[in-house]
Coordinates of C-alpha atoms in Angstrom, one line a residue:
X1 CA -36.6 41.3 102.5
X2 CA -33.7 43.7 103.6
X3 CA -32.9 45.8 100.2
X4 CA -30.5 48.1 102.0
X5 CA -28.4 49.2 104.9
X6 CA -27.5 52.8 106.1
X7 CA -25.5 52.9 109.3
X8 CA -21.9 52.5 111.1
X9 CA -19.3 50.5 109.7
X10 CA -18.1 48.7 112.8
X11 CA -15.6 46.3 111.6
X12 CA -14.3 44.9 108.5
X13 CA -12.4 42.3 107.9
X14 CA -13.0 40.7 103.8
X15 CA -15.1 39.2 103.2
X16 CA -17.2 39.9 106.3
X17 CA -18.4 43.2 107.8
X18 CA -20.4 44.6 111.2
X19 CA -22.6 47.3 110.3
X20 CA -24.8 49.3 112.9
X21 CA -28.0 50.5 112.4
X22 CA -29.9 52.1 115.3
X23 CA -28.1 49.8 117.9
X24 CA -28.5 46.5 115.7
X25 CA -25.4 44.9 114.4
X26 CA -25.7 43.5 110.9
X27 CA -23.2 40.9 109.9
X28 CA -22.8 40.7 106.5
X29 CA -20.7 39.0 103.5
X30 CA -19.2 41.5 100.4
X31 CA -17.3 40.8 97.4
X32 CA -13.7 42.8 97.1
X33 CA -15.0 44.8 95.2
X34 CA -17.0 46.2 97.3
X35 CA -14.7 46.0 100.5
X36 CA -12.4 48.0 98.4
X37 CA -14.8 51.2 98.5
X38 CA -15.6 51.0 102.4
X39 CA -14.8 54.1 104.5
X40 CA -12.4 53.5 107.8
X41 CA -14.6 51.7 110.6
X42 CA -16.5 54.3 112.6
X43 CA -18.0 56.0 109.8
X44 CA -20.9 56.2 108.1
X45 CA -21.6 53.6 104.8
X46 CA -24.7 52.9 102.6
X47 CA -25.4 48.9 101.1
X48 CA -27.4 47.3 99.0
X49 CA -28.0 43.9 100.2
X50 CA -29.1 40.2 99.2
X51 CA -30.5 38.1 101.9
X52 CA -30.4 34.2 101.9
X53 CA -32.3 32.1 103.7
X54 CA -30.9 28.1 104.4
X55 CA -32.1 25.9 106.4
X56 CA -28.9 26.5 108.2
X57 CA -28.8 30.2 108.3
X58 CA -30.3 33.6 107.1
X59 CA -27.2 35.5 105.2
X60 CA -27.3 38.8 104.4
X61 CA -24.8 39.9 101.2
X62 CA -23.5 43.5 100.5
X63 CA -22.6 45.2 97.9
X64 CA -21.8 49.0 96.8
X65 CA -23.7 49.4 93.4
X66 CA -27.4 48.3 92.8
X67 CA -25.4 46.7 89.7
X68 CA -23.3 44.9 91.3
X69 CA -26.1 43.6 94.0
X70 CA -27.9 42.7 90.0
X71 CA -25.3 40.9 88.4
X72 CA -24.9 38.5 91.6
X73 CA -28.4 37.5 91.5
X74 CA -27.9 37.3 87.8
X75 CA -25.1 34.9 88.5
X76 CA -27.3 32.5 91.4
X77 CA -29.6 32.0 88.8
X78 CA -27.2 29.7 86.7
X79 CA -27.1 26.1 87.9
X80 CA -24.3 24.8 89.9
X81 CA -23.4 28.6 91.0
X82 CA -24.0 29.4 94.5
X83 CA -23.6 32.4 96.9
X84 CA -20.1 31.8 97.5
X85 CA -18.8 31.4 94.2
X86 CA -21.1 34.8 92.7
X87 CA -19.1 36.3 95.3
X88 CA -15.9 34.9 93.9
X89 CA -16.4 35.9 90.6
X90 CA -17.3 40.1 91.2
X91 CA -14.1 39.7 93.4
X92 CA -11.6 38.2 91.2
X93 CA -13.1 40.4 87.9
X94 CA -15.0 43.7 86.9
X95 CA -18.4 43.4 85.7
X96 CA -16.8 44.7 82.5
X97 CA -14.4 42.3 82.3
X98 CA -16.9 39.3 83.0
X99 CA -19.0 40.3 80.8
X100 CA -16.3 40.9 77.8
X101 CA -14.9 37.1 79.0
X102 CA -19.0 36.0 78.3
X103 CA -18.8 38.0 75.0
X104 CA -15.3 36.5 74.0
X105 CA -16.2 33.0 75.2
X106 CA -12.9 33.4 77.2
X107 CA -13.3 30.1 78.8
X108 CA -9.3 30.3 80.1
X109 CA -10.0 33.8 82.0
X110 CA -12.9 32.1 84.1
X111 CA -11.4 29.1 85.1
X112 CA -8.4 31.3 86.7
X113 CA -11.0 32.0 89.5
X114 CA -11.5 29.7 92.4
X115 CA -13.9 27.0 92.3
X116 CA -14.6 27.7 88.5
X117 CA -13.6 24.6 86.2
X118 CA -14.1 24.5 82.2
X119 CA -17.4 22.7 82.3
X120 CA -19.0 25.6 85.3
X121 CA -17.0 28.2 83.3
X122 CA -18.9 27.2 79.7
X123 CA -22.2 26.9 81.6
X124 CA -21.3 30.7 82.6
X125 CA -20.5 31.8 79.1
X126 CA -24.1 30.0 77.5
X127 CA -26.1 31.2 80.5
X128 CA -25.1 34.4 81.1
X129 CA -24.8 35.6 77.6
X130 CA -28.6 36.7 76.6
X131 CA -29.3 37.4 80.5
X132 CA -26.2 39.8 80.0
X133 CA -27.9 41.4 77.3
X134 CA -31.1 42.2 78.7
X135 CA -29.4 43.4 82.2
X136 CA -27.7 46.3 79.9
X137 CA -24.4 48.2 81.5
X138 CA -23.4 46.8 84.4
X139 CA -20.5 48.5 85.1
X140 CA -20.4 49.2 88.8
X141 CA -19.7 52.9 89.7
X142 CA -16.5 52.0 91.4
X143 CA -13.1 53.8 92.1
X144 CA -10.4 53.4 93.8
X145 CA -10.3 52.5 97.5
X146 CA -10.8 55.9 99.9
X147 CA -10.9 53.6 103.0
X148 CA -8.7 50.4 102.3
X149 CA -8.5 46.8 103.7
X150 CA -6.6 47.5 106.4
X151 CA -3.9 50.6 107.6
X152 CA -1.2 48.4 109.4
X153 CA 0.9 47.0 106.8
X154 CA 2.4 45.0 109.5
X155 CA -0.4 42.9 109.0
X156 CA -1.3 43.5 105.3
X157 CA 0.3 40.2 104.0
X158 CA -2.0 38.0 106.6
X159 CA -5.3 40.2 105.9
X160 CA -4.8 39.8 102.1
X161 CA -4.0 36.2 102.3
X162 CA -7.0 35.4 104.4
X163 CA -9.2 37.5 102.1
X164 CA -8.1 35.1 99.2
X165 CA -9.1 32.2 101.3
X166 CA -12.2 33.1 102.0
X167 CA -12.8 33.6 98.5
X168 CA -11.8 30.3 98.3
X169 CA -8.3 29.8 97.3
X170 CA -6.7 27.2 99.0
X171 CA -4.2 28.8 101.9
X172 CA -1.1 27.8 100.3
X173 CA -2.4 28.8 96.7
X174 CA -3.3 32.4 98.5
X175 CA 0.4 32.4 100.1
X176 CA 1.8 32.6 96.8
X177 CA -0.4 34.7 95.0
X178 CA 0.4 37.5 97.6
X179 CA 4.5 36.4 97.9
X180 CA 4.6 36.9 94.0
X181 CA 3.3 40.5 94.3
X182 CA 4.2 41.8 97.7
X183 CA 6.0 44.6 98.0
X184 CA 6.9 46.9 101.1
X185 CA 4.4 50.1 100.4
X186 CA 1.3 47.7 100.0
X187 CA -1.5 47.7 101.7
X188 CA -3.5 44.6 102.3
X189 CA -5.6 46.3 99.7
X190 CA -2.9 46.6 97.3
X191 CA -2.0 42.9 97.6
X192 CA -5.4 41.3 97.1
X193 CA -5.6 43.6 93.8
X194 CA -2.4 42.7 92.6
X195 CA -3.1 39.1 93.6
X196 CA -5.8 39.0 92.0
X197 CA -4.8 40.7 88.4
X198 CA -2.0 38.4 88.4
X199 CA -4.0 35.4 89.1
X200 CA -6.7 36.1 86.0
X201 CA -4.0 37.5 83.5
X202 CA -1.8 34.5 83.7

């Protein structure tokens, strides 16, 4: 099992990432929330990591906290929730604000996020509640962005749209989300965030 990566952020590109390690590249898959803390590509970065095996593939999941690498296994655990949908969820909310929406039974927050619909959402809110409880604070030690999605805002509109997609909002879904926020001093960063927080708050 590959509990965590120390090495050279390579490339980035949300959700995916290139990390090397003593001359091996590691592909891997992170939530935004985690993109959002990554350094500029070239320097150095530290993961924790979840790794998958299908019968198609081995998949190797990153994350910045410990708690945030927690709460998605947490999340895998419940039925009918898979890899990309964990990944989904710590991307479209905090763990604060999942778990107040598991507290609050907040059904109508949950379903906001792609690929969750009432029935998966409820299932969310009864399994997750006790296993919340016993996991304690899982508040990821995040701030703000020092590194960013990407620098060229020429291209900020495209990287933030294709982010959402990969999250799994459908391409024309993603198109507005970013239109309805966009503004000129964004960063691809900036978008997804806004995107995002207007998607869930609606």
């Amino acid at each position: 099992m590959i509990g965590r990566l120390r090495g050279e952020l390579v490339h980035k590109q949300a959700p995916h990432m290139l990390i090397d390690v003593n001359g091996v590249g590691y592909e891997l898959e992170a939530p935004l929330s985690t993109f959002f803390t990554l350094p500029e590509a070239g320097q150095a970065v530290t993961l924790f990591t979840h790794l998958a095996v299908r019968e198609d593939a081995h998949v190797l999941y990153a994350f910045a906290t410990e708690s945030e690498r927690t709460l998605f296994r947490s999340l895998l655990k419940v039925s009918g929730i898979g890899a990309k949908m964990a990944l989904a969820i710590l991307s479209g909310m905090s763990a604060d604000e999942f778990g107040r929406c598991v507290e609050e039974e907040d059904v109508a927050s949950l379903v906001r996020l792609p690929g969750i619909g009432r029935k998966t959402a409820q299932r969310l809110i009864v399994e997750m509640r006790d296993r919340l409880a016993k996991l304690g604070d899982l508040t990821p030690a995040i701030s703000s962005s020092q590194g960013g999605l990407a620098a060229n805002r020429g291209s900020a509109t495209t990287d933030a749209v294709a982010a959402l997609v990969a999250l799994g909002y459908k391409p024309q879904e993603a198109g507005r989300m970013v239109k309805a926020v966009a503004e000129d001093e964004m960063d691809s960063e900036g978008l997804i965030r806004a995107a995002l927080q207007s998607a869930v708050q609606k």
